Amino acid sequence: MLSLKDSAVFFQAGDFPMDGGHWCFVGEITSADFFIRPRVIVSDAKSDQTGIVVMWYLDRDLRREAEKLFDQCEVGHTIFILDAAPHGFLDGTSGYRLEGLTEAKIVPASYSKLLKLEKDLRSPSTTCSNNCTGDSTKSLRKCSGCKVATYDSEVCQAEHWKNGHKMDCRAYQDLRQVLEMEDKFENPREAIAFH
């Protein structure tokens, strides 16, 4: 499993491996604008760079699929862009031009939150995630969605869902998809995409 701190995979804005291979840019969305083209402005999660433009140039037949992706474009969410090549736009801004939907993944959490969630993915809790004072001798069941959160009862699971796990569950699943792409990054000749 990859690590978000792996500088051989997750590069700063404008950087990419000199010897070829796959890489990924990670940014945090600071604004979203869909007036003419879908566009987000991001700050680099790995450095202090801000104002990086990410713009999609899509064929008309991708509009419906694109709407699902763009519904996730909220300020504070994290975007991962595979094999991100720097691009200068005609208006003088710079960033990344994307021509498909599978080269980017938007995760509904900030980068700092993802660092915490990554720790939980690697070392799941051995106690009830709802922090209850229930029976510690009961066996714990994992959340069927993220497979990280653990519960000693359905009551605890329902309460934890209402108190924030609903958002974390989706973020855990998306983060796991990114981090489990290790074998894809190791083969530079094979096409790489989020599904």
Coordinates of C-alpha atoms in Angstrom, one line a residue:
M1 CA 0.0 0.0 0.0
L2 CA 1.3 3.5 -0.9
S3 CA 1.7 6.3 1.6
L4 CA 0.6 9.9 1.1
K5 CA 4.0 10.9 2.3
D6 CA 5.8 8.9 -0.5
S7 CA 7.6 11.6 -2.4
A8 CA 8.5 9.0 -5.2
V9 CA 4.8 8.9 -6.1
F10 CA 3.1 12.1 -4.8
F11 CA 4.9 15.1 -6.2
Q12 CA 4.7 18.9 -5.7
A13 CA 3.0 21.0 -8.3
G14 CA 5.1 21.2 -11.5
D15 CA 7.4 18.3 -10.6
F16 CA 7.4 14.9 -12.2
P17 CA 9.8 12.0 -12.4
M18 CA 12.8 12.7 -14.6
D19 CA 13.2 9.0 -15.3
G20 CA 9.7 8.4 -16.4
G21 CA 7.1 6.3 -14.6
H22 CA 3.8 7.3 -13.1
W23 CA 3.2 10.0 -10.5
C24 CA 0.4 11.9 -8.8
F25 CA -0.3 15.5 -7.8
V26 CA -2.3 16.1 -4.6
G27 CA -4.1 19.4 -4.1
E28 CA -6.8 20.8 -1.8
I29 CA -9.7 22.6 -3.6
T30 CA -9.9 26.3 -2.7
S31 CA -12.6 27.2 -5.2
A32 CA -14.8 25.6 -7.9
D33 CA -16.2 27.3 -11.0
F34 CA -18.2 25.7 -13.7
F35 CA -19.2 28.7 -15.8
I36 CA -17.6 27.9 -19.1
R37 CA -15.6 24.8 -18.3
P38 CA -15.4 22.8 -15.2
R39 CA -12.5 24.4 -13.2
V40 CA -11.2 24.2 -9.7
I41 CA -8.4 26.2 -8.0
V42 CA -6.3 24.2 -5.7
S43 CA -3.4 24.6 -3.3
D44 CA -0.6 22.1 -3.4
A45 CA -0.9 19.7 -0.4
K46 CA 2.9 19.1 -0.5
S47 CA 4.1 22.7 -0.6
D48 CA 2.9 26.3 -0.1
Q49 CA 1.9 26.8 -3.7
T50 CA -1.6 28.2 -4.2
G51 CA -3.8 29.3 -7.1
I52 CA -3.1 26.2 -9.2
V53 CA -5.8 25.8 -11.9
V54 CA -7.2 22.4 -12.8
M55 CA -9.5 22.6 -15.8
W56 CA -11.4 19.9 -17.7
Y57 CA -11.7 19.9 -21.5
L58 CA -14.3 17.2 -22.0
D59 CA -16.3 15.9 -25.0
R60 CA -20.0 16.4 -24.9
D61 CA -20.7 12.6 -24.4
L62 CA -19.0 12.8 -21.0
R63 CA -21.3 15.5 -19.5
R64 CA -23.5 13.2 -17.4
E65 CA -20.6 11.3 -16.0
A66 CA -18.8 14.6 -15.4
E67 CA -21.7 16.0 -13.3
K68 CA -21.1 13.2 -10.8
L69 CA -17.5 14.1 -10.4
F70 CA -18.1 17.9 -10.3
D71 CA -20.7 17.4 -7.5
Q72 CA -17.8 16.4 -5.3
C73 CA -15.8 19.5 -6.1
E74 CA -16.2 21.3 -2.8
V75 CA -13.8 23.7 -1.0
G76 CA -11.6 21.7 1.3
H77 CA -11.8 18.4 -0.6
T78 CA -8.7 16.8 -1.9
I79 CA -8.0 16.1 -5.6
F80 CA -5.5 13.5 -6.9
I81 CA -4.3 13.9 -10.5
L82 CA -2.5 11.0 -12.2
D83 CA 0.5 11.8 -14.4
A84 CA -0.2 15.5 -14.0
A85 CA 1.8 17.5 -16.6
P86 CA 2.0 21.2 -16.0
H87 CA 0.0 23.4 -18.5
G88 CA 0.0 27.1 -19.2
F89 CA -3.5 28.4 -20.0
L90 CA -4.2 31.3 -22.5
D91 CA -5.2 33.6 -19.7
G92 CA -1.7 33.4 -18.2
T93 CA -2.6 31.0 -15.3
S94 CA -0.9 27.7 -14.9
G95 CA -1.9 24.3 -13.6
Y96 CA -3.3 21.1 -15.1
R97 CA -5.4 20.5 -18.2
L98 CA -7.5 17.3 -18.0
E99 CA -9.2 15.7 -20.9
G100 CA -10.8 12.8 -19.2
L101 CA -12.6 11.8 -16.0
T102 CA -10.4 8.9 -14.9
E103 CA -7.2 10.9 -14.5
A104 CA -8.5 12.7 -11.4
K105 CA -10.1 11.6 -8.1
I106 CA -11.8 13.9 -5.6
V107 CA -11.9 12.7 -2.0
P108 CA -14.4 14.4 0.4
A109 CA -11.9 15.3 3.0
S110 CA -9.0 17.8 3.5
Y111 CA -5.4 16.6 3.0
S112 CA -4.7 16.8 6.8
K113 CA -7.8 14.7 7.5
L114 CA -6.6 12.1 4.9
L115 CA -3.3 11.9 6.7
K116 CA -5.2 10.9 9.9
L117 CA -7.5 8.5 8.0
E118 CA -4.4 6.9 6.5
K119 CA -3.1 6.0 9.9
D120 CA -6.5 4.4 10.7
L121 CA -6.4 2.4 7.5
R122 CA -3.0 1.0 8.4
S123 CA -3.9 0.4 12.1
P124 CA -7.6 -0.1 12.6
S125 CA -9.0 0.5 16.0
T126 CA -9.4 -2.5 18.4
T127 CA -12.2 -0.6 20.3
C128 CA -15.6 0.6 19.3
S129 CA -15.2 3.6 16.9
N130 CA -18.2 5.3 18.6
N131 CA -16.1 5.6 21.8
C132 CA -18.8 3.9 23.9
T133 CA -18.3 2.3 27.2
G134 CA -20.0 -1.0 26.0
D135 CA -19.0 -4.5 26.7
S136 CA -15.3 -4.9 25.8
T137 CA -15.6 -8.7 25.6
K138 CA -18.0 -8.5 22.7
S139 CA -16.4 -9.1 19.3
L140 CA -16.3 -6.0 17.1
R141 CA -17.8 -5.8 13.6
K142 CA -16.3 -3.7 10.9
C143 CA -18.3 -1.1 8.9
S144 CA -19.3 -2.8 5.6
G145 CA -18.4 0.3 3.6
C146 CA -15.0 1.3 4.7
K147 CA -13.9 -1.8 6.6
V148 CA -12.1 0.5 9.1
A149 CA -14.6 1.6 11.7
T150 CA -15.5 -1.0 14.3
Y151 CA -18.6 -1.4 16.4
D152 CA -19.8 -3.5 19.3
S153 CA -23.5 -2.9 18.4
E154 CA -25.8 -1.7 15.7
V155 CA -26.8 1.2 18.1
C156 CA -23.2 2.4 18.2
Q157 CA -22.9 2.1 14.4
A158 CA -26.0 4.1 13.8
E159 CA -25.0 6.8 16.3
H160 CA -21.5 7.0 14.8
W161 CA -22.9 7.3 11.3
K162 CA -25.0 10.3 12.3
N163 CA -22.0 11.9 14.2
G164 CA -19.7 12.0 11.2
H165 CA -18.8 8.6 10.0
K166 CA -21.0 9.1 6.9
M167 CA -18.4 11.5 5.4
D168 CA -15.4 9.6 6.8
C169 CA -16.7 6.3 5.3
R170 CA -16.6 7.7 1.7
A171 CA -13.2 9.3 2.3
Y172 CA -11.8 6.0 3.7
Q173 CA -13.0 4.1 0.6
D174 CA -11.6 6.7 -1.8
L175 CA -8.3 7.0 0.0
R176 CA -7.9 3.2 0.0
Q177 CA -8.5 3.1 -3.8
V178 CA -5.7 5.7 -4.2
L179 CA -3.2 4.0 -1.9
E180 CA -3.9 0.5 -3.2
M181 CA -2.7 1.6 -6.7
E182 CA 0.9 0.7 -5.8
D183 CA 1.2 -2.0 -8.5
K184 CA -0.1 0.5 -11.1
F185 CA 2.6 3.0 -10.2
E186 CA 5.3 0.3 -10.5
N187 CA 4.6 -0.4 -14.2
P188 CA 5.4 2.7 -16.2
R189 CA 4.3 1.2 -19.5
E190 CA 0.8 0.4 -18.4
A191 CA -1.9 3.0 -18.6
I192 CA -3.1 4.3 -15.3
A193 CA -6.5 5.6 -14.3
F194 CA -9.0 5.9 -11.4
H195 CA -12.1 3.9 -11.9

